[in-house]
CSV table of C-alpha atoms in Angstrom, one decimal:
chain,number,residue,atom,x,y,z
Y,1,MET,CA,0.0,0.0,0.0
Y,2,ALA,CA,2.9,2.4,0.8
Y,3,LEU,CA,4.3,1.8,-2.7
Y,4,PHE,CA,0.9,2.4,-4.3
Y,5,ALA,CA,0.3,5.6,-2.3
Y,6,SER,CA,3.8,6.8,-3.3
Y,7,SER,CA,3.2,6.0,-7.0
Y,8,LEU,CA,-0.1,7.9,-7.0
Y,9,LYS,CA,1.5,11.0,-5.3
Y,10,HIS,CA,4.3,10.9,-7.9
Y,11,ASN,CA,1.8,10.6,-10.8
Y,12,VAL,CA,-0.3,13.5,-9.6
Y,13,ARG,CA,2.7,15.7,-9.0
Y,14,THR,CA,4.3,14.9,-12.3
Y,15,MET,CA,1.0,15.5,-14.2
Y,16,ARG,CA,0.6,18.9,-12.6
Y,17,ASN,CA,4.2,20.0,-13.3
Y,18,ASN,CA,4.3,18.7,-16.9
Y,19,PRO,CA,0.9,17.7,-18.3
Y,20,LEU,CA,2.0,18.2,-22.0
Y,21,GLY,CA,5.0,15.9,-21.5
Y,22,GLU,CA,2.9,13.2,-19.9
Y,23,ILE,CA,0.2,13.3,-22.6
Y,24,ALA,CA,2.8,13.4,-25.4
Y,25,GLY,CA,4.8,10.6,-23.8
Y,26,SER,CA,1.7,8.4,-23.5
Y,27,LEU,CA,1.6,8.2,-27.3
Y,28,GLY,CA,5.2,7.1,-27.7
Y,29,ASP,CA,4.4,3.4,-28.1
Y,30,LEU,CA,1.8,3.8,-30.9
Y,31,GLY,CA,4.3,2.9,-33.5
Y,32,THR,CA,4.4,-0.6,-32.1
Y,33,LEU,CA,0.8,-0.9,-31.0
Y,34,LEU,CA,-1.2,0.4,-34.0
Y,35,PRO,CA,0.3,-1.7,-36.8
Y,36,LEU,CA,0.0,-5.0,-34.9
Y,37,MET,CA,-3.4,-4.3,-33.4
Y,38,THR,CA,-4.7,-3.2,-36.8
Y,39,ALA,CA,-3.3,-6.3,-38.6
Y,40,LEU,CA,-4.6,-8.7,-36.0
Y,41,THR,CA,-8.0,-7.1,-36.1
Y,42,ALA,CA,-8.2,-7.3,-39.9
Y,43,SER,CA,-7.2,-11.0,-39.8
Y,44,LYS,CA,-9.9,-11.6,-37.1
Y,45,SER,CA,-7.4,-12.9,-34.7
Y,46,ILE,CA,-8.5,-10.5,-31.9
Y,47,SER,CA,-11.4,-8.3,-31.0
Y,48,LEU,CA,-10.5,-4.6,-31.4
Y,49,THR,CA,-13.2,-3.5,-28.9
Y,50,SER,CA,-12.0,-5.9,-26.2
Y,51,THR,CA,-8.4,-5.0,-26.9
Y,52,LEU,CA,-9.0,-1.3,-26.5
Y,53,LEU,CA,-11.1,-1.7,-23.3
Y,54,PHE,CA,-9.0,-4.3,-21.5
Y,55,SER,CA,-5.6,-2.8,-22.5
Y,56,GLY,CA,-7.0,0.5,-21.3
Y,57,VAL,CA,-7.8,-0.9,-17.9
Y,58,PHE,CA,-4.3,-2.6,-17.8
Y,59,ASN,CA,-2.7,0.8,-18.6
Y,60,ILE,CA,-4.5,2.5,-15.7
Y,61,TYR,CA,-3.7,-0.1,-13.1
Y,62,SER,CA,0.0,-0.4,-14.2
Y,63,GLY,CA,0.5,3.3,-14.1
Y,64,ALA,CA,-1.2,3.6,-10.8
Y,65,PHE,CA,0.6,0.7,-9.2
Y,66,PHE,CA,4.1,1.1,-10.6
Y,67,GLY,CA,4.3,4.9,-10.8
Y,68,VAL,CA,6.5,4.8,-14.0
Y,69,PRO,CA,5.4,4.6,-17.6
Y,70,ILE,CA,5.2,0.8,-17.9
Y,71,VAL,CA,3.5,0.2,-21.2
Y,72,VAL,CA,1.0,-2.4,-22.3
Y,73,GLN,CA,1.9,-3.6,-25.7
Y,74,PRO,CA,1.3,-6.6,-28.0
Y,75,MET,CA,3.2,-9.9,-27.6
Y,76,LYS,CA,5.3,-9.6,-30.7
Y,77,ALA,CA,6.0,-13.3,-31.2
Y,78,VAL,CA,2.4,-14.3,-30.7
Y,79,ALA,CA,1.3,-11.5,-33.1
Y,80,SER,CA,3.7,-12.4,-35.8
Y,81,ILE,CA,2.9,-16.1,-35.7
Y,82,ALA,CA,-0.8,-15.5,-35.5
Y,83,LEU,CA,-0.6,-13.4,-38.7
Y,84,ALA,CA,1.8,-15.7,-40.5
Y,85,ARG,CA,-0.3,-18.9,-39.8
Y,86,GLN,CA,-3.7,-17.2,-39.8
Y,87,LEU,CA,-4.6,-18.4,-36.3
Y,88,SER,CA,-8.2,-18.0,-35.3
Y,89,LEU,CA,-9.3,-15.7,-32.5
Y,90,LYS,CA,-9.6,-18.6,-30.0
Y,91,GLU,CA,-6.2,-20.0,-31.0
Y,92,THR,CA,-4.6,-16.6,-30.5
Y,93,MET,CA,-6.3,-16.2,-27.1
Y,94,ALA,CA,-5.0,-19.7,-26.1
Y,95,ALA,CA,-1.5,-18.5,-26.8
Y,96,GLY,CA,-1.9,-15.5,-24.6
Y,97,ILE,CA,-3.5,-17.5,-21.8
Y,98,GLY,CA,-0.8,-20.1,-21.9
Y,99,VAL,CA,2.0,-17.5,-21.7
Y,100,GLY,CA,0.2,-15.8,-18.9
Y,101,ILE,CA,0.0,-19.0,-16.8
Y,102,VAL,CA,3.6,-19.9,-17.3
Y,103,VAL,CA,5.0,-16.4,-16.6
Y,104,MET,CA,2.9,-16.0,-13.6
Y,105,LEU,CA,3.8,-19.3,-12.1
Y,106,LEU,CA,7.5,-18.8,-12.7
Y,107,SER,CA,7.2,-15.3,-11.1
Y,108,ILE,CA,5.4,-16.6,-8.0
Y,109,MET,CA,7.9,-19.4,-7.6
Y,110,GLY,CA,10.7,-16.9,-7.7
Y,111,MET,CA,12.3,-18.4,-10.8
Y,112,VAL,CA,12.2,-15.1,-12.7
Y,113,GLN,CA,13.9,-13.3,-9.9
Y,114,LYS,CA,16.6,-15.9,-9.7
Y,115,ALA,CA,17.2,-15.6,-13.5
Y,116,SER,CA,17.4,-11.9,-13.2
Y,117,ASP,CA,20.1,-12.2,-10.4
Y,118,LEU,CA,22.1,-14.7,-12.4
Y,119,ILE,CA,22.1,-13.2,-15.9
Y,120,PRO,CA,25.1,-10.9,-16.4
Y,121,LEU,CA,24.3,-7.3,-17.0
Y,122,PRO,CA,26.1,-7.1,-20.4
Y,123,ILE,CA,23.7,-9.8,-21.7
Y,124,VAL,CA,20.6,-7.9,-20.4
Y,125,LYS,CA,21.9,-4.7,-22.1
Y,126,GLY,CA,22.6,-6.8,-25.2
Y,127,ILE,CA,19.0,-7.8,-25.4
Y,128,GLN,CA,17.9,-4.2,-24.9
Y,129,VAL,CA,20.2,-3.0,-27.7
Y,130,GLY,CA,19.1,-5.9,-30.0
Y,131,ALA,CA,15.4,-5.0,-29.3
Y,132,GLY,CA,16.2,-1.3,-30.0
Y,133,LEU,CA,17.9,-2.0,-33.3
Y,134,SER,CA,15.1,-4.4,-34.2
Y,135,LEU,CA,12.7,-1.5,-33.8
Y,136,CYS,CA,14.9,0.6,-36.1
Y,137,LEU,CA,14.8,-2.1,-38.7
Y,138,ASN,CA,11.0,-2.3,-38.3
Y,139,ALA,CA,10.9,1.4,-38.9
Y,140,GLY,CA,13.0,1.0,-42.0
Y,141,SER,CA,10.6,-1.6,-43.4
Y,142,MET,CA,7.7,0.9,-42.8
Y,143,LEU,CA,9.5,3.6,-44.7
Y,144,SER,CA,11.1,1.5,-47.4
Y,145,ASN,CA,7.9,1.4,-49.5
Y,146,LEU,CA,7.5,5.2,-49.4
Y,147,SER,CA,8.7,7.5,-52.1
Y,148,PHE,CA,8.6,11.2,-53.1
Y,149,ASN,CA,5.4,10.5,-54.9
Y,150,GLU,CA,3.3,13.7,-54.6
Y,151,SER,CA,0.1,11.9,-55.6
Y,152,LYS,CA,0.2,10.2,-52.2
Y,153,TRP,CA,0.0,13.5,-50.5
Y,154,ASP,CA,-0.6,12.2,-46.9
Y,155,ASP,CA,2.1,9.5,-46.7
Y,156,ASN,CA,5.4,9.9,-48.5
Y,157,LEU,CA,9.1,10.5,-47.8
Y,158,PHE,CA,8.6,14.3,-47.5
Y,159,TRP,CA,6.6,13.8,-44.3
Y,160,ALA,CA,9.1,11.2,-43.0
Y,161,ILE,CA,12.0,13.6,-43.6
Y,162,GLY,CA,10.0,16.5,-42.0
Y,163,ALA,CA,9.1,14.4,-38.9
Y,164,PHE,CA,12.7,13.3,-38.6
Y,165,SER,CA,13.9,16.9,-38.8
Y,166,ILE,CA,11.5,18.0,-36.1
Y,167,LEU,CA,12.3,15.1,-33.9
Y,168,TYR,CA,16.0,15.7,-33.7
Y,169,GLY,CA,15.9,19.4,-34.5
Y,170,PHE,CA,14.2,19.8,-31.1
Y,171,SER,CA,16.1,17.1,-29.4
Y,172,ARG,CA,17.5,19.5,-26.8
Y,173,LEU,CA,14.0,20.5,-25.8
Y,174,PRO,CA,12.9,17.4,-23.8
Y,175,LYS,CA,9.4,18.9,-23.2
Y,176,PHE,CA,8.7,19.4,-26.9
Y,177,PRO,CA,5.5,17.4,-27.6
Y,178,PHE,CA,6.6,15.6,-30.8
Y,179,ALA,CA,4.5,12.5,-30.3
Y,180,LEU,CA,1.3,14.5,-29.6
Y,181,LEU,CA,1.8,16.6,-32.7
Y,182,VAL,CA,2.5,13.6,-34.9
Y,183,PHE,CA,-0.5,11.7,-33.5
Y,184,LEU,CA,-2.9,14.6,-34.2
Y,185,LEU,CA,-1.5,15.2,-37.7
Y,186,GLY,CA,-1.6,11.5,-38.5
Y,187,GLY,CA,-5.2,11.2,-37.2
Y,188,ILE,CA,-6.3,14.2,-39.4
Y,189,PHE,CA,-4.6,12.7,-42.5
Y,190,ALA,CA,-6.2,9.3,-41.8
Y,191,ALA,CA,-9.7,10.8,-41.4
Y,192,VAL,CA,-9.3,12.8,-44.6
Y,193,GLU,CA,-8.0,9.8,-46.5
Y,194,VAL,CA,-10.9,7.6,-45.4
Y,195,ALA,CA,-13.5,10.3,-46.2
Y,196,THR,CA,-12.2,11.1,-49.7
Y,197,SER,CA,-11.7,7.4,-50.6
Y,198,GLY,CA,-15.3,6.5,-49.9
Y,199,GLY,CA,-14.5,4.6,-46.7
Y,200,SER,CA,-16.6,4.6,-43.6
Y,201,LEU,CA,-15.6,6.9,-40.7
Y,202,PRO,CA,-16.0,5.5,-37.1
Y,203,ASP,CA,-19.5,5.0,-35.9
Y,204,PHE,CA,-20.4,6.4,-32.5
Y,205,GLY,CA,-22.3,4.0,-30.3
Y,206,LEU,CA,-22.0,1.7,-27.3
Y,207,TRP,CA,-19.8,-1.2,-28.1
Y,208,TRP,CA,-20.1,-4.1,-25.6
Y,209,PRO,CA,-17.0,-6.5,-25.6
Y,210,PHE,CA,-18.0,-9.0,-23.0
Y,211,ASN,CA,-18.5,-12.1,-25.2
Y,212,PRO,CA,-16.6,-15.0,-23.6
Y,213,THR,CA,-14.0,-16.6,-25.7
Y,214,ILE,CA,-13.2,-20.1,-24.4
Y,215,PRO,CA,-10.7,-22.1,-26.5
Y,216,THR,CA,-11.2,-25.9,-26.9
Y,217,PRO,CA,-8.4,-28.2,-25.9
Y,218,GLU,CA,-7.5,-28.6,-29.6
Y,219,GLU,CA,-7.4,-24.8,-30.1
Y,220,PHE,CA,-5.3,-24.4,-27.0
Y,221,ALA,CA,-2.8,-27.0,-28.2
Y,222,THR,CA,-2.6,-25.3,-31.6
Y,223,GLY,CA,-2.4,-21.7,-30.3
Y,224,PHE,CA,0.0,-22.3,-27.4
Y,225,GLY,CA,2.0,-24.8,-29.2
Y,226,THR,CA,2.7,-22.7,-32.3
Y,227,ALA,CA,2.7,-19.1,-30.9
Y,228,GLY,CA,2.8,-19.3,-27.1
Y,229,ILE,CA,5.9,-21.3,-26.5
Y,230,ALA,CA,7.9,-19.0,-28.7
Y,231,GLN,CA,6.8,-16.0,-26.7
Y,232,ILE,CA,7.6,-17.2,-23.1
Y,233,LEU,CA,11.3,-16.5,-23.0
Y,234,LEU,CA,10.9,-13.3,-25.0
Y,235,THR,CA,8.4,-12.1,-22.4
Y,236,ILE,CA,10.7,-13.0,-19.4
Y,237,LEU,CA,13.8,-11.4,-21.0
Y,238,ASN,CA,12.4,-8.3,-22.7
Y,239,SER,CA,9.1,-7.6,-20.9
Y,240,VAL,CA,10.1,-8.4,-17.3
Y,241,ILE,CA,13.9,-8.4,-16.7
Y,242,ALA,CA,14.9,-5.8,-19.3
Y,243,VAL,CA,12.0,-3.5,-18.2
Y,244,ARG,CA,13.3,-3.6,-14.6
Y,245,TYR,CA,16.9,-2.7,-15.6
Y,246,LEU,CA,15.7,-0.1,-18.1
Y,247,SER,CA,13.5,1.6,-15.5
Y,248,GLU,CA,16.5,1.9,-13.2
Y,249,ASP,CA,18.6,3.4,-16.1
Y,250,LEU,CA,16.0,5.9,-17.3
Y,251,MET,CA,14.4,6.9,-14.0
Y,252,PRO,CA,17.0,6.2,-11.2
Y,253,THR,CA,15.2,8.4,-8.7
Y,254,ARG,CA,12.1,6.2,-8.8
Y,255,PRO,CA,11.8,2.7,-7.3
Y,256,ALA,CA,12.0,0.2,-10.2
Y,257,PRO,CA,9.3,-2.4,-10.4
Y,258,SER,CA,10.4,-5.9,-9.3
Y,259,VAL,CA,10.7,-8.6,-11.8
Y,260,THR,CA,8.2,-10.7,-9.7
Y,261,ALA,CA,5.6,-7.9,-9.8
Y,262,LEU,CA,6.1,-7.4,-13.5
Y,263,GLY,CA,5.8,-11.1,-14.2
Y,264,ILE,CA,2.6,-11.4,-12.1
Y,265,SER,CA,1.2,-8.4,-13.9
Y,266,VAL,CA,1.8,-10.0,-17.3
Y,267,GLY,CA,0.0,-13.1,-16.1
Y,268,LEU,CA,-3.0,-11.2,-14.7
Y,269,MET,CA,-3.4,-9.2,-17.9
Y,270,ASN,CA,-3.6,-12.2,-20.2
Y,271,LEU,CA,-5.6,-14.3,-17.8
Y,272,THR,CA,-8.2,-11.6,-17.7
Y,273,GLY,CA,-8.5,-10.1,-21.2
Y,274,CYS,CA,-7.8,-13.1,-23.4
Y,275,TRP,CA,-11.0,-14.8,-22.2
Y,276,PHE,CA,-12.9,-12.0,-24.0
Y,277,GLY,CA,-10.9,-11.7,-27.2
Y,278,ALA,CA,-8.4,-9.0,-26.1
Y,279,MET,CA,-5.0,-9.1,-27.8
Y,280,PRO,CA,-2.3,-11.0,-25.8
Y,281,VAL,CA,-0.2,-8.3,-24.2
Y,282,CYS,CA,2.9,-7.8,-22.1
Y,283,HIS,CA,5.1,-5.0,-20.8
Y,284,GLY,CA,8.1,-4.1,-22.9
Y,285,SER,CA,11.4,-2.3,-22.7
Y,286,GLY,CA,10.9,-0.8,-26.2
Y,287,GLY,CA,7.6,0.8,-25.1
Y,288,LEU,CA,9.1,2.1,-21.9
Y,289,ALA,CA,11.9,3.7,-23.9
Y,290,ALA,CA,9.5,5.2,-26.3
Y,291,GLN,CA,7.3,6.7,-23.6
Y,292,HIS,CA,10.3,8.2,-21.9
Y,293,ARG,CA,11.7,9.5,-25.1
Y,294,PHE,CA,8.6,11.5,-25.8
Y,295,GLY,CA,8.2,13.0,-22.4
Y,296,ALA,CA,6.6,10.5,-20.0
Y,297,ARG,CA,8.1,10.4,-16.5
Y,298,SER,CA,5.4,8.9,-14.4
Y,299,GLY,CA,2.5,6.4,-14.5
Y,300,ALA,CA,0.1,9.3,-15.2
Y,301,SER,CA,1.1,9.1,-18.9
Y,302,VAL,CA,-0.1,5.5,-19.4
Y,303,MET,CA,-3.2,6.1,-17.2
Y,304,PHE,CA,-4.2,8.9,-19.6
Y,305,LEU,CA,-3.6,6.6,-22.5
Y,306,GLY,CA,-5.8,3.9,-20.8
Y,307,LEU,CA,-8.7,6.3,-20.4
Y,308,VAL,CA,-8.4,7.2,-24.1
Y,309,LYS,CA,-8.4,3.6,-25.1
Y,310,MET,CA,-11.4,2.7,-23.0
Y,311,GLY,CA,-13.3,5.7,-24.3
Y,312,ALA,CA,-12.5,4.8,-27.9
Y,313,GLY,CA,-13.3,1.1,-27.4
Y,314,LEU,CA,-16.7,1.8,-25.8
Y,315,ALA,CA,-17.7,4.6,-28.2
Y,316,PHE,CA,-16.3,3.4,-31.5
Y,317,GLY,CA,-15.2,-0.2,-31.1
Y,318,GLU,CA,-14.5,-2.2,-34.3
Y,319,SER,CA,-15.5,0.7,-36.5
Y,320,LEU,CA,-12.1,2.3,-35.8
Y,321,THR,CA,-10.3,-0.4,-37.9
Y,322,SER,CA,-10.5,1.5,-41.2
Y,323,LEU,CA,-9.2,4.7,-39.6
Y,324,LEU,CA,-6.3,2.9,-37.9
Y,325,GLN,CA,-5.3,1.2,-41.2
Y,326,ARG,CA,-4.9,4.7,-42.9
Y,327,PHE,CA,-2.6,6.2,-40.3
Y,328,PRO,CA,0.5,7.4,-42.2
Y,329,LYS,CA,3.4,5.0,-42.1
Y,330,SER,CA,5.8,7.9,-42.7
Y,331,LEU,CA,4.9,9.3,-39.3
Y,332,LEU,CA,4.6,5.9,-37.5
Y,333,GLY,CA,8.0,4.8,-38.9
Y,334,ILE,CA,9.8,7.8,-37.4
Y,335,MET,CA,8.2,7.3,-34.0
Y,336,VAL,CA,9.3,3.6,-34.1
Y,337,PHE,CA,12.8,4.7,-35.1
Y,338,ALA,CA,13.1,7.2,-32.2
Y,339,ALA,CA,11.9,4.5,-29.7
Y,340,GLY,CA,14.6,2.1,-31.0
Y,341,ILE,CA,17.3,4.6,-30.7
Y,342,GLU,CA,16.2,5.5,-27.1
Y,343,LEU,CA,16.2,1.8,-26.2
Y,344,ALA,CA,19.6,1.1,-27.8
Y,345,SER,CA,21.2,4.1,-26.0
Y,346,VAL,CA,21.0,2.4,-22.6
Y,347,ALA,CA,24.3,0.7,-23.6
Y,348,GLU,CA,26.0,4.0,-23.0
Y,349,ASN,CA,26.6,3.4,-19.3
Y,350,LEU,CA,27.7,-0.2,-19.6
Y,351,ASN,CA,31.3,0.5,-18.5
Y,352,SER,CA,30.7,3.6,-16.5
Y,353,SER,CA,27.8,3.6,-14.1
Y,354,ALA,CA,26.0,0.3,-14.8
Y,355,LYS,CA,24.3,-1.3,-11.8
Y,356,ASP,CA,26.7,-4.2,-11.5
Y,357,LEU,CA,29.6,-1.7,-11.0
Y,358,LEU,CA,28.0,0.1,-8.1
Y,359,SER,CA,28.2,-0.7,-4.4
Y,360,PRO,CA,25.3,-2.7,-3.0
Y,361,THR,CA,24.3,0.3,-0.9
Y,362,SER,CA,24.0,2.7,-3.9
Y,363,ALA,CA,22.2,0.1,-6.0
Y,364,THR,CA,19.3,-0.1,-3.5
Y,365,LEU,CA,18.8,3.6,-2.6
Y,366,GLY,CA,15.9,5.4,-4.2
Y,367,THR,CA,16.2,9.1,-3.7
Y,368,GLU,CA,18.1,11.4,-5.9
Y,369,GLN,CA,20.1,12.8,-3.0
Y,370,SER,CA,21.2,9.5,-1.6
Y,371,ARG,CA,22.1,8.1,-5.0
Y,372,SER,CA,24.2,11.1,-6.0
Y,373,ALA,CA,26.1,10.9,-2.7
Y,374,VAL,CA,27.2,7.3,-3.1
Y,375,TYR,CA,27.2,6.7,-6.9
Y,376,ALA,CA,30.8,5.7,-7.0
Y,377,PRO,CA,32.0,2.7,-9.0
Y,378,LEU,CA,32.7,-0.4,-6.9
Y,379,ARG,CA,35.8,-1.0,-9.0
Y,380,VAL,CA,37.6,0.5,-11.9
Y,381,LEU,CA,37.5,-1.7,-15.0
Y,382,THR,CA,40.6,-2.6,-16.9
Y,383,ASP,CA,40.8,-2.0,-20.7
Y,384,ARG,CA,40.4,-5.7,-21.3
Y,385,GLU,CA,37.3,-5.9,-19.0
Y,386,LYS,CA,35.7,-2.9,-20.8
Y,387,LYS,CA,36.3,-4.5,-24.2
Y,388,GLU,CA,35.0,-7.9,-23.2
Y,389,ARG,CA,31.9,-6.5,-21.5
Y,390,PHE,CA,31.2,-4.5,-24.7
Y,391,LEU,CA,31.8,-7.5,-26.9
Y,392,ASN,CA,29.5,-9.6,-24.7
Y,393,MET,CA,26.7,-7.1,-25.1
Y,394,MET,CA,27.2,-6.8,-28.9
Y,395,VAL,CA,27.4,-10.5,-29.5
Y,396,THR,CA,24.1,-10.9,-27.7
Y,397,ALA,CA,22.5,-8.0,-29.7
Y,398,ALA,CA,24.0,-9.1,-33.0
Y,399,MET,CA,22.9,-12.7,-32.7
Y,400,MET,CA,19.4,-11.6,-31.7
Y,401,LEU,CA,19.2,-9.5,-34.8
Y,402,ALA,CA,20.8,-12.1,-37.1
Y,403,SER,CA,18.5,-14.9,-36.0
Y,404,LYS,CA,15.5,-12.6,-35.3
Y,405,ASN,CA,15.1,-14.5,-32.1
Y,406,ALA,CA,15.8,-13.2,-28.5
Y,407,PHE,CA,16.4,-16.7,-27.2
Y,408,VAL,CA,19.2,-17.3,-29.7
Y,409,GLY,CA,20.8,-13.9,-28.8
Y,410,PHE,CA,20.5,-14.8,-25.1
Y,411,LEU,CA,22.2,-18.2,-25.6
Y,412,ALA,CA,25.0,-16.6,-27.7
Y,413,GLY,CA,25.6,-14.1,-25.0
Y,414,VAL,CA,25.7,-16.7,-22.2
Y,415,PHE,CA,28.0,-18.9,-24.3
Y,416,PHE,CA,30.4,-16.0,-24.9
Y,417,TRP,CA,30.3,-15.1,-21.2
Y,418,ALA,CA,31.1,-18.7,-20.2
Y,419,LEU,CA,34.0,-18.8,-22.6
Y,420,LEU,CA,35.4,-15.7,-21.0
Y,421,ARG,CA,35.0,-17.2,-17.5
Y,422,LEU,CA,36.8,-20.4,-18.7
Y,423,GLN,CA,39.7,-18.3,-19.9
Y,424,ASP,CA,39.8,-16.5,-16.6
Y,425,ARG,CA,39.9,-19.9,-14.8
Y,426,MET,CA,42.8,-21.1,-17.0
Y,427,GLU,CA,44.8,-17.9,-16.4
Y,428,ASP,CA,44.3,-18.3,-12.7
Y,429,LEU,CA,45.5,-21.9,-12.8
Y,430,GLY,CA,48.5,-20.8,-14.9
Y,431,GLU,CA,49.4,-18.0,-12.4
Y,432,ALA,CA,49.0,-20.5,-9.5
Y,433,ARG,CA,51.4,-22.9,-11.1
Y,434,ALA,CA,53.8,-20.2,-11.7
Y,435,SER,CA,53.7,-19.1,-8.1
Y,436,TYR,CA,54.4,-22.7,-7.0
Y,437,ALA,CA,57.4,-23.1,-9.3
Y,438,PRO,CA,60.0,-21.4,-7.0
Y,439,LEU,CA,58.8,-23.5,-4.1
Y,440,ASN,CA,59.3,-26.7,-6.1
Y,441,GLU,CA,62.8,-25.6,-7.1
Y,442,ALA,CA,63.7,-24.9,-3.5
Y,443,SER,CA,62.3,-28.3,-2.4
Y,444,ALA,CA,64.4,-30.0,-5.0
Y,445,LEU,CA,67.6,-28.2,-3.9
Y,446,LEU,CA,67.0,-29.1,-0.3
Y,447,GLY,CA,66.4,-32.7,-1.2
Y,448,ARG,CA,69.8,-32.8,-2.7
């Protein structure tokens, strides 16, 4: 209760001091949310109404409980496999329910916390860098089909270049509401495009999403077996452990959510919404980086987004699909690119002020004054240690990108780390043998 009260106070205070930043930051993750949510709706793998309503509720509770902009975003592996294999709504829901059960049980048993304690920090940062660069590649795929074709007045490279120029032209003004301006402009463009092309604009009415969706055993086996299993490790690494570390990096003056609380939260979300056709969701380090990049500094940002989602779901529901499909990719792509760069930039402090270099006391303190007073490195890294930590991070990130699989990147990082420790052990044995050599020579002389 004390943490909840502290989070609410921080949310209210931050919203009062910087309302525009919180509102703009709340839109930072739209580049990930809108494309996947729209595609899954079009393929009838999810219910848009249920997704908007339930994810809105999840946004509100996560913002209120954690007090930092912890996002609610699609499970990417589930979404991609559902689209590729054309899974039905019940099969997609089965995947989300299965992942929710596994992640919640592992979190309650303390296994996720143990994994977080054991995984070396360079590997965690490697996963973050890989996820960030993956977002940049996704942005590139959005922008690659665009051109300077003036006939496509609302979605071309002119708008992408303009958005990029504004994004980084105002990069020294952290309170500039870039995401808010882009969202309003993109919404206007999408509405004009729908109206002029003869499409149907959203219909206002009361949309009721509570239609139970109960997968059969066969549907559960298909959905969880094809999409859910592939998502479990990605959720644990990028939506739980990486979010904890990223929160500490981006907002060191706020208590970071525990990996256990994040894992239980993921389980609760999917064991609630997926029974009614809501999109399988998780928390994500990319979304947190995006929210922070565009101005969010508290849970008030995602609470605001949650209210907007709930209102849109109840008032417009499935009729929003055509509008979401027309949102300009030129603007979405730049937002996704900015989020990727923000996430990848957490690698900056790997060899300077990363948590594993700090004393145990400084790592647990939460206030700005106490942290600044004791933020001294526990040890000074040698040049070789700096190089090896950087390589460990980059091997993890590069293999994650090359294989398009976070688990493969994780395994590569762990294997690289194990090889380094093996070399350390061999060097220690060599030094020990060298230190015993004079004693052996002396013993031999005495024996004579």
